[in-house]
Short mmCIF file of C-alpha atoms and ligand atoms in Angstrom, two decimals:
data_model
loop_
_atom_site.label_atom_id
_atom_site.label_comp_id
_atom_site.label_asym_id
_atom_site.label_seq_id
_atom_site.Cartn_x
_atom_site.Cartn_y
_atom_site.Cartn_z
CA MET A 1 -35.55 -40.74 140.12
CA GLY A 2 -37.18 -38.41 142.97
CA SER A 3 -35.20 -35.32 144.07
CA GLU A 4 -35.19 -36.91 147.68
CA ASP A 5 -34.02 -40.29 146.52
CA ARG A 6 -31.31 -38.42 144.25
CA LYS A 7 -30.11 -36.64 147.32
CA LEU A 8 -29.54 -39.62 149.22
CA ARG A 9 -27.63 -41.19 146.47
CA LEU A 10 -25.49 -38.37 145.71
CA GLY A 11 -24.78 -38.13 149.49
CA ARG A 12 -23.79 -41.66 149.72
CA ARG A 13 -20.13 -40.95 148.33
CA GLY A 14 -18.38 -44.01 149.45
CA PHE A 15 -21.10 -45.90 147.57
CA LEU A 16 -21.18 -44.24 144.27
CA GLY A 17 -18.12 -42.48 145.11
CA ALA A 18 -16.74 -42.00 141.21
CA ALA A 19 -20.05 -41.22 139.67
CA ALA A 20 -20.74 -38.88 142.40
CA SER A 21 -17.64 -36.95 142.13
CA VAL A 22 -18.12 -36.59 138.41
CA LEU A 23 -21.59 -35.30 138.79
CA ALA A 24 -20.46 -32.70 141.42
CA ALA A 25 -17.68 -31.27 139.13
CA ALA A 26 -19.57 -31.29 135.84
CA GLY A 27 -22.91 -29.88 137.29
CA ALA A 28 -24.81 -28.08 140.07
CA ARG A 29 -26.24 -30.23 142.74
CA ALA A 30 -29.73 -30.97 142.36
CA ASP A 31 -30.52 -30.03 145.80
CA ALA A 32 -30.19 -26.22 145.23
CA PRO A 33 -33.26 -24.69 143.84
CA ASP A 34 -32.80 -23.50 140.29
CA PRO A 35 -35.49 -21.55 138.66
CA ALA A 36 -34.55 -22.97 135.24
CA ILE A 37 -35.82 -26.17 136.79
CA THR A 38 -38.53 -25.04 139.12
CA GLU A 39 -40.24 -22.35 137.28
CA VAL A 40 -42.38 -22.81 134.08
CA GLN A 41 -40.25 -21.02 131.37
CA GLU A 42 -41.93 -18.58 128.74
CA TRP A 43 -41.40 -21.17 125.81
CA ALA A 44 -43.43 -23.59 127.48
CA ARG A 45 -46.30 -21.17 127.97
CA VAL A 46 -47.11 -20.69 124.19
CA LEU A 47 -47.31 -22.66 120.96
CA GLY A 48 -44.40 -22.72 118.91
CA ASP A 49 -44.24 -22.17 114.75
CA GLY A 50 -46.10 -25.00 113.08
CA VAL A 51 -44.94 -27.53 110.66
CA ALA A 52 -43.56 -26.03 107.35
CA THR A 53 -43.55 -22.46 108.41
CA ARG A 54 -39.74 -23.05 107.83
CA PRO A 55 -39.60 -24.84 104.68
CA TYR A 56 -35.90 -25.05 104.35
CA GLY A 57 -34.74 -25.51 108.21
CA LYS A 58 -32.32 -23.20 109.60
CA PRO A 59 -30.13 -23.46 112.77
CA SER A 60 -31.41 -22.14 116.00
CA GLN A 61 -31.47 -18.27 116.61
CA PHE A 62 -28.91 -18.80 119.36
CA GLU A 63 -26.28 -20.17 116.99
CA LYS A 64 -25.80 -17.18 114.69
CA HIS A 65 -22.29 -17.08 115.69
CA VAL A 66 -21.73 -20.35 113.92
CA VAL A 67 -20.62 -18.87 110.43
CA ARG A 68 -18.08 -19.08 107.88
CA ARG A 69 -15.60 -16.02 108.25
CA ASP A 70 -13.06 -14.52 106.08
CA VAL A 71 -10.18 -12.36 107.11
CA GLU A 72 -10.05 -8.87 106.05
CA TRP A 73 -6.29 -8.33 104.89
CA LEU A 74 -6.79 -11.74 102.97
CA THR A 75 -9.45 -10.28 101.15
CA ALA A 76 -8.52 -7.79 98.71
CA SER A 77 -11.51 -8.75 96.57
CA ARG A 78 -14.47 -10.97 97.57
CA GLU A 79 -14.45 -12.64 94.22
CA SER A 80 -11.22 -14.33 94.47
CA SER A 81 -10.87 -15.13 98.10
CA VAL A 82 -11.43 -17.48 101.10
CA SER A 83 -14.10 -17.87 103.83
CA PHE A 84 -13.18 -20.38 106.51
CA THR A 85 -14.98 -23.24 108.22
CA PRO A 86 -15.78 -22.49 111.92
CA LEU A 87 -14.19 -25.72 113.07
CA HIS A 88 -14.30 -24.76 116.67
CA GLU A 89 -18.05 -24.89 116.83
CA LEU A 90 -18.59 -28.27 115.01
CA ASP A 91 -18.36 -31.80 116.14
CA GLY A 92 -18.43 -35.34 114.50
CA ILE A 93 -16.93 -35.66 111.13
CA ILE A 94 -19.34 -34.20 108.68
CA THR A 95 -19.16 -30.49 107.62
CA PRO A 96 -22.76 -28.99 107.27
CA ASN A 97 -23.31 -27.74 104.01
CA GLY A 98 -23.69 -24.12 104.64
CA LEU A 99 -20.67 -24.01 106.78
CA CYS A 100 -18.02 -25.71 104.10
CA PHE A 101 -15.11 -23.14 103.50
CA GLU A 102 -15.24 -21.54 100.08
CA ARG A 103 -12.49 -20.48 97.86
CA HIS A 104 -13.32 -19.00 94.60
CA HIS A 105 -11.14 -17.46 92.04
CA ALA A 106 -13.89 -15.62 90.11
CA GLY A 107 -16.84 -15.56 92.60
CA ILE A 108 -19.79 -18.28 92.69
CA ALA A 109 -20.98 -19.07 89.25
CA GLU A 110 -24.76 -19.79 89.02
CA ILE A 111 -25.28 -22.36 86.66
CA GLY A 112 -28.83 -23.92 85.68
CA PRO A 113 -28.63 -27.58 85.50
CA GLN A 114 -30.25 -27.70 82.35
CA LYS A 115 -27.81 -25.52 80.55
CA HIS A 116 -24.71 -27.32 82.28
CA ARG A 117 -22.59 -29.61 79.91
CA LEU A 118 -19.62 -32.16 80.61
CA MET A 119 -17.42 -32.63 77.65
CA VAL A 120 -14.96 -35.46 77.54
CA HIS A 121 -12.51 -35.15 74.51
CA GLY A 122 -8.90 -35.73 73.43
CA LEU A 123 -7.29 -39.02 73.35
CA VAL A 124 -10.53 -40.87 73.75
CA GLU A 125 -12.35 -43.28 71.07
CA ARG A 126 -15.60 -41.50 71.71
CA PRO A 127 -15.65 -37.99 72.66
CA MET A 128 -19.01 -37.19 74.55
CA VAL A 129 -20.95 -34.27 75.97
CA PHE A 130 -23.07 -35.15 78.93
CA THR A 131 -26.14 -33.45 80.40
CA MET A 132 -26.54 -33.65 84.15
CA ALA A 133 -29.88 -35.79 83.29
CA GLU A 134 -27.36 -38.10 81.38
CA LEU A 135 -25.12 -38.23 84.16
CA ARG A 136 -27.95 -39.22 86.68
CA ARG A 137 -28.72 -41.97 84.63
CA PHE A 138 -25.43 -43.24 84.15
CA PRO A 139 -24.98 -46.79 85.99
CA GLY A 140 -22.50 -46.98 89.07
CA ARG A 141 -23.67 -44.07 91.02
CA THR A 142 -21.73 -44.10 94.55
CA ASN A 143 -21.54 -42.36 97.83
CA ARG A 144 -18.13 -41.34 99.69
CA ILE A 145 -17.04 -39.33 102.38
CA TYR A 146 -13.77 -37.25 101.76
CA PHE A 147 -12.09 -34.33 103.04
CA LEU A 148 -11.12 -31.52 100.92
CA GLU A 149 -8.24 -29.48 102.17
CA CYS A 150 -7.06 -26.17 100.24
CA ALA A 151 -3.00 -26.33 99.73
CA ALA A 152 -3.01 -22.88 101.35
CA ASN A 153 -4.58 -24.17 104.61
CA SER A 154 -2.20 -22.78 107.29
CA GLY A 155 -0.34 -20.97 104.79
CA MET A 156 -0.29 -17.68 106.63
CA GLU A 157 1.60 -19.76 109.95
CA TRP A 158 4.81 -20.41 107.87
CA ARG A 159 6.93 -17.77 109.45
CA GLY A 160 5.30 -17.98 112.87
CA ALA A 161 2.19 -17.75 114.69
CA GLN A 162 -0.38 -15.30 112.73
CA LEU A 163 -3.93 -15.99 113.05
CA ASN A 164 -6.03 -16.57 116.39
CA GLY A 165 -8.27 -19.27 115.83
CA CYS A 166 -8.43 -22.69 114.35
CA GLN A 167 -11.12 -21.49 112.05
CA PHE A 168 -8.42 -19.10 110.48
CA THR A 169 -5.26 -21.43 110.91
CA HIS A 170 -7.05 -24.66 109.79
CA GLY A 171 -10.57 -23.96 108.35
CA MET A 172 -9.67 -24.48 104.91
CA VAL A 173 -10.96 -27.89 105.27
CA HIS A 174 -14.24 -29.75 104.92
CA ASN A 175 -15.42 -33.46 105.02
CA VAL A 176 -18.58 -34.25 103.11
CA MET A 177 -20.50 -37.28 101.79
CA TYR A 178 -20.58 -36.84 98.17
CA THR A 179 -23.13 -38.66 95.58
CA GLY A 180 -21.93 -39.11 92.03
CA LEU A 181 -20.14 -41.26 89.59
CA PRO A 182 -16.55 -42.63 89.40
CA LEU A 183 -14.55 -40.89 86.92
CA LYS A 184 -13.46 -44.27 85.66
CA ALA A 185 -17.02 -45.05 84.51
CA LEU A 186 -17.23 -41.97 82.10
CA LEU A 187 -13.46 -42.41 80.94
CA ASP A 188 -14.26 -46.15 80.28
CA HIS A 189 -17.34 -45.40 78.34
CA CYS A 190 -15.47 -42.72 76.16
CA GLY A 191 -12.58 -45.00 75.79
CA VAL A 192 -9.15 -43.64 76.49
CA ARG A 193 -6.61 -44.32 73.99
CA THR A 194 -3.42 -45.95 75.05
CA ASN A 195 -1.18 -42.91 74.87
CA GLY A 196 -3.75 -40.73 76.99
CA LYS A 197 -1.85 -40.40 80.21
CA TRP A 198 -2.86 -36.81 81.70
CA LEU A 199 -6.40 -35.21 82.06
CA LEU A 200 -6.92 -31.38 81.94
CA VAL A 201 -9.97 -30.61 84.00
CA GLU A 202 -11.70 -27.11 83.40
CA GLY A 203 -14.20 -25.28 85.50
CA GLY A 204 -17.26 -23.25 84.00
CA ASP A 205 -16.91 -20.11 86.17
CA ALA A 206 -15.28 -16.81 85.09
CA SER A 207 -11.76 -18.32 85.97
CA LEU A 208 -12.02 -21.23 83.79
CA MET A 209 -9.58 -23.14 86.31
CA THR A 210 -7.64 -25.68 84.91
CA ARG A 211 -5.32 -28.40 86.31
CA SER A 212 -3.64 -31.46 85.28
CA ILE A 213 -4.33 -34.67 86.44
CA PRO A 214 -2.54 -38.20 86.06
CA LEU A 215 -4.71 -40.75 84.46
CA ASP A 216 -3.59 -43.35 87.01
CA LYS A 217 -5.27 -41.01 89.95
CA ALA A 218 -8.43 -40.45 87.80
CA MET A 219 -8.95 -44.18 87.29
CA LYS A 220 -8.32 -44.95 90.90
CA ASP A 221 -10.80 -42.75 92.85
CA CYS A 222 -11.66 -39.57 91.19
CA MET A 223 -15.40 -38.83 91.12
CA VAL A 224 -18.00 -36.12 89.53
CA ALA A 225 -20.25 -35.25 92.14
CA TRP A 226 -23.70 -33.57 92.01
CA ALA A 227 -24.70 -33.94 95.81
CA MET A 228 -23.07 -33.32 99.16
CA ASN A 229 -24.71 -34.69 102.23
CA GLY A 230 -27.65 -35.81 100.64
CA GLU A 231 -28.54 -32.70 98.82
CA ALA A 232 -27.79 -30.98 95.67
CA LEU A 233 -24.23 -29.25 95.67
CA ARG A 234 -24.25 -25.75 96.79
CA PRO A 235 -23.58 -23.19 94.34
CA GLU A 236 -20.53 -22.33 96.53
CA GLN A 237 -19.27 -25.74 96.14
CA GLY A 238 -19.67 -25.86 92.50
CA TYR A 239 -23.26 -26.59 91.61
CA PRO A 240 -24.21 -28.56 89.55
CA LEU A 241 -21.03 -30.58 89.03
CA ARG A 242 -17.72 -30.87 90.64
CA LEU A 243 -14.74 -32.83 90.66
CA LEU A 244 -13.64 -34.94 93.55
CA VAL A 245 -9.69 -35.84 93.64
CA PRO A 246 -9.76 -37.57 97.06
CA GLY A 247 -6.68 -37.06 99.50
CA TRP A 248 -5.15 -34.39 97.02
CA GLU A 249 -5.00 -30.62 97.15
CA GLY A 250 -8.23 -28.79 96.85
CA ASN A 251 -7.20 -26.55 93.99
CA MET A 252 -7.56 -29.81 91.87
CA TRP A 253 -11.16 -30.35 93.01
CA ILE A 254 -12.54 -28.20 89.97
CA LYS A 255 -16.04 -26.66 90.49
CA TRP A 256 -18.53 -26.16 87.96
CA LEU A 257 -16.85 -29.00 85.84
CA ARG A 258 -17.47 -28.54 82.37
CA ARG A 259 -14.59 -30.33 80.43
CA ILE A 260 -11.96 -33.02 80.73
CA GLU A 261 -9.43 -33.36 77.96
CA ILE A 262 -7.46 -36.50 77.73
CA GLY A 263 -3.67 -35.94 76.72
CA ASP A 264 -0.30 -37.48 76.67
CA GLN A 265 1.45 -35.20 79.18
CA PRO A 266 0.68 -32.47 81.70
CA TRP A 267 -0.22 -29.06 80.52
CA HIS A 268 1.71 -26.87 83.23
CA GLN A 269 -1.15 -24.52 84.07
CA ARG A 270 -1.03 -21.43 86.09
CA GLU A 271 -2.37 -23.05 88.97
CA GLU A 272 0.33 -25.79 89.00
CA THR A 273 3.41 -23.91 88.30
CA SER A 274 3.33 -20.31 89.80
CA LYS A 275 0.52 -21.38 92.04
CA TYR A 276 0.20 -24.14 94.51
CA THR A 277 3.80 -25.11 94.46
CA ASP A 278 6.43 -24.49 97.01
CA LEU A 279 9.46 -22.29 96.55
CA LEU A 280 12.38 -23.84 98.42
CA ALA A 281 15.41 -22.05 100.28
CA ASP A 282 17.51 -22.47 97.39
CA GLY A 283 15.11 -20.95 94.94
CA ARG A 284 13.99 -24.21 93.23
CA ALA A 285 10.30 -25.22 93.21
CA ARG A 286 8.96 -28.51 94.10
CA ARG A 287 6.93 -30.21 91.49
CA PHE A 288 3.75 -31.72 91.47
CA THR A 289 2.96 -31.97 95.31
CA TRP A 290 -0.70 -33.06 95.26
CA ILE A 291 -0.92 -35.34 97.98
CA MET A 292 -2.15 -33.63 101.43
CA ASP A 293 0.08 -35.27 104.03
CA ALA A 294 -1.01 -36.25 107.53
CA LYS A 295 -2.39 -33.22 109.79
CA SER A 296 -4.39 -32.77 112.82
CA VAL A 297 -5.58 -29.90 114.91
CA VAL A 298 -7.42 -29.33 118.42
CA THR A 299 -10.35 -27.65 117.67
CA SER A 300 -11.03 -26.95 121.43
CA PRO A 301 -9.79 -25.66 123.45
CA SER A 302 -8.37 -23.13 120.98
CA PRO A 303 -8.52 -19.32 120.84
CA GLN A 304 -12.22 -19.09 119.86
CA ALA A 305 -13.18 -21.86 122.07
CA PRO A 306 -11.23 -21.48 125.19
CA PRO A 307 -11.82 -23.77 128.48
CA ALA A 308 -14.97 -22.93 129.80
CA ALA A 309 -13.94 -23.54 133.51
CA LYS A 310 -11.49 -25.36 135.65
CA GLY A 311 -12.07 -29.18 136.42
CA PRO A 312 -13.19 -31.47 133.77
CA ASN A 313 -12.89 -30.51 130.00
CA VAL A 314 -13.17 -32.32 127.00
CA LEU A 315 -10.38 -31.73 124.40
CA SER A 316 -11.50 -32.36 120.94
CA GLY A 317 -10.04 -32.24 117.45
CA LEU A 318 -9.77 -33.60 114.03
CA ALA A 319 -7.07 -35.33 111.98
CA TRP A 320 -6.79 -36.59 108.18
CA SER A 321 -4.34 -37.73 105.93
CA GLY A 322 -4.32 -37.81 101.91
CA ARG A 323 -2.31 -41.08 102.18
CA GLY A 324 -5.17 -43.10 103.64
CA THR A 325 -6.57 -43.78 106.94
CA ILE A 326 -5.42 -42.00 110.15
CA LYS A 327 -4.03 -44.89 112.69
CA ARG A 328 -3.37 -42.52 115.76
CA VAL A 329 -3.56 -39.01 117.37
CA ASP A 330 -1.48 -38.30 120.11
CA VAL A 331 -1.98 -35.13 122.19
CA THR A 332 -0.18 -33.24 124.90
CA LEU A 333 -0.83 -30.51 127.05
CA ASP A 334 2.76 -29.66 128.35
CA GLY A 335 4.30 -28.50 124.69
CA GLY A 336 5.42 -32.30 124.11
CA ARG A 337 7.00 -33.19 127.32
CA ASN A 338 4.13 -35.93 127.67
CA TRP A 339 2.07 -37.39 125.03
CA ARG A 340 -0.79 -39.69 125.08
CA PRO A 341 -2.93 -41.36 122.63
CA ALA A 342 -6.33 -39.62 121.94
CA ARG A 343 -9.61 -41.30 121.95
CA ILE A 344 -10.57 -41.67 117.99
CA ASP A 345 -14.44 -41.72 118.08
CA GLY A 346 -16.86 -42.10 115.23
CA PRO A 347 -16.42 -43.34 111.71
CA VAL A 348 -12.64 -43.88 110.59
CA LEU A 349 -12.40 -43.88 107.08
CA PRO A 350 -9.46 -43.26 104.54
CA LEU A 351 -9.20 -39.88 103.09
CA SER A 352 -11.61 -38.32 105.45
CA LEU A 353 -11.56 -36.31 108.78
CA VAL A 354 -11.77 -38.51 112.01
CA ARG A 355 -12.59 -37.07 115.24
CA PHE A 356 -10.81 -37.44 118.43
CA TYR A 357 -11.21 -36.70 122.15
CA ALA A 358 -8.88 -36.64 125.30
CA GLU A 359 -10.84 -35.72 128.65
CA PHE A 360 -8.60 -33.82 131.02
CA ASP A 361 -8.76 -32.07 134.38
CA TRP A 362 -7.73 -28.59 134.40
CA SER A 363 -6.50 -27.03 137.64
CA GLY A 364 -5.67 -23.73 136.05
CA GLN A 365 -2.19 -24.09 135.33
CA GLU A 366 -0.84 -22.82 131.71
CA LEU A 367 -1.18 -25.40 129.11
CA LEU A 368 0.66 -25.93 125.52
CA ILE A 369 -1.92 -27.98 123.95
CA GLN A 370 -0.72 -30.02 120.52
CA SER A 371 -1.94 -32.99 118.69
CA ARG A 372 0.09 -35.13 116.18
CA ALA A 373 -1.29 -37.45 113.82
CA ILE A 374 0.01 -40.96 112.46
CA ASP A 375 -1.33 -42.56 109.27
CA GLU A 376 -1.49 -45.92 107.94
CA THR A 377 1.67 -45.58 106.10
CA GLY A 378 3.63 -44.61 109.62
CA TYR A 379 4.09 -40.94 108.57
CA VAL A 380 4.18 -38.92 111.74
CA GLN A 381 3.08 -35.13 111.49
CA PRO A 382 5.92 -33.19 111.74
CA THR A 383 6.74 -30.11 114.03
CA LYS A 384 6.74 -26.80 112.33
CA GLY A 385 10.41 -26.57 112.91
CA GLU A 386 10.91 -29.82 111.14
CA LEU A 387 8.99 -28.69 108.30
CA ARG A 388 11.04 -25.56 107.95
CA GLN A 389 14.22 -27.45 108.07
CA VAL A 390 13.44 -29.18 104.72
CA ARG A 391 11.38 -26.61 102.97
CA GLY A 392 12.65 -23.09 104.17
CA VAL A 393 10.46 -20.29 104.93
CA ASN A 394 9.54 -19.26 101.21
CA SER A 395 6.22 -21.77 101.28
CA ILE A 396 2.81 -20.71 101.82
CA TYR A 397 1.43 -24.05 100.46
CA HIS A 398 1.24 -27.72 102.27
CA ASN A 399 2.03 -26.60 105.75
CA ASN A 400 0.90 -29.55 107.80
CA GLY A 401 3.19 -28.67 110.96
CA ILE A 402 2.07 -29.42 114.44
CA GLN A 403 -0.42 -26.42 116.09
CA THR A 404 0.34 -25.14 119.35
CA TRP A 405 -2.43 -23.60 121.72
CA LEU A 406 -1.43 -21.53 124.82
CA VAL A 407 -4.00 -21.53 127.55
CA ARG A 408 -3.46 -19.01 130.02
CA ALA A 409 -4.33 -19.13 133.69
CA ASP A 410 -7.30 -17.07 133.13
CA GLY A 411 -8.48 -19.50 130.20
CA GLN A 412 -7.51 -16.95 127.51
CA THR A 413 -6.15 -19.21 124.57
CA GLU A 414 -3.67 -18.07 121.93
CA ASN A 415 -1.89 -19.19 118.97
CA VAL A 416 1.77 -19.72 119.68
CA GLU A 417 4.72 -21.53 118.37
CA ILE A 418 7.30 -23.44 120.54
CA SER A 419 9.65 -25.01 118.06
N1 MTE B 1 -12.92 -24.71 90.94
C1 MTE B 1 -13.21 -23.43 90.08
N2 MTE B 1 -13.85 -23.73 88.80
N3 MTE B 1 -12.85 -22.41 90.52
C2 MTE B 1 -12.29 -22.09 91.70
O1 MTE B 1 -11.96 -21.02 92.20
N4 MTE B 1 -11.17 -23.11 93.53
C3 MTE B 1 -10.26 -24.17 93.92
C4 MTE B 1 -11.21 -25.56 94.00
N5 MTE B 1 -11.65 -25.42 92.78
C5 MTE B 1 -11.92 -23.27 92.46
C6 MTE B 1 -11.98 -24.40 91.93
C7 MTE B 1 -9.66 -24.38 95.14
S1 MTE B 1 -8.16 -23.54 95.25
C8 MTE B 1 -10.19 -25.08 96.20
S2 MTE B 1 -9.34 -25.00 97.75
C9 MTE B 1 -11.34 -25.78 96.21
O2 MTE B 1 -12.07 -25.48 94.99
C10 MTE B 1 -12.27 -25.19 97.37
O3 MTE B 1 -13.61 -26.07 97.25
P1 MTE B 1 -14.68 -25.20 98.13
O4 MTE B 1 -15.09 -23.96 97.70
O5 MTE B 1 -15.96 -26.30 97.98
O6 MTE B 1 -14.24 -25.28 99.35
CO1 CO B 2 -7.33 -23.93 97.33
#
């Protein structure tokens, strides 16, 4: 379309009314000269870098701020700490490999694939030791997209609003397409004895992290994976082999997986007794709280991604449930007085993040933005108040309460709590 032609069409508001008003609101008019359009730009005067000058591609130099971050007061030692996914900078449902949050208890183990082994033993007919090459030759390879959420995600928010940004309040989650084997294939190969009811899974890093997993879950959908988003696992994510426990708390997804023992009862290791359990108000602890209940968060607007301008805006966020598929996400701009269903877009898969959007017009009034997820079981994401009524305030883990962002008139956006 020539510029004269375009001017004319934009001018004919009666004819192209709706489309024209959207254009007028979201961009500058094309009849006002803009040097970014009319001048030859510096990058158009020179040749760029040639092919393979960047043998492993990196993001644009203008995206340097899109990084994992930690929180100083949560990081007494880097070897046992967490870095958070920059959720507010991402879109769609897949987390890029270099931005997946990390949680290590003894730093990143660097294990060569030649030296790595996976042993399966205990109550099995044929105890086995697998090399990585043998796992790659094993029949039944499969690709699955799953979210991993640390049980401690949002843990700092139990007693009130704390961290200013969804990267920090909700960034202990990532969503990846994994390649590997169903654990069932390996267990069937080894022949689990009839009295075998539990698995002990162990990591090869210096923390030798161990967890107990019921055999039913292992046989249903657990996997051993060596690839993420099409390439080898990153060292941070457990290269060369990690366990997947879809929908269940991240701590069970043992990285650098080296050993699976089959037993007839749970082991009650540190990570399932003193850690990753919830202390109730009466001093008792909940036992075996593995499933991550339905949760959602608005990633934009959010404190690190405030609305850019008045007028048309796009609210965006993520929802997930450890019990299956997300059926609906509601959003509110007025702290829960009025809810409307958000538009879920992209693949809707069980035990995976889903992406939602809600377009809105912002005239500069204060907003209290929330989202609430509803999963296929009919479960509705609770408010933080509702959660505290049942669980008290001693908890850290399993906080899936509704998040509130306050957008002030000047656009500044903050983490607040209203119930
Ligand atoms: N596995 C081993 N071997 N060592 C660890 O420190 N951390 C666990 C789990 N598996 C851990 C581990 C915890 S608490 C979580 S939340 C997830 O790994 C984090 O996985 P990620 O680093 O890929 O995000
Ligand atoms: Co964790």
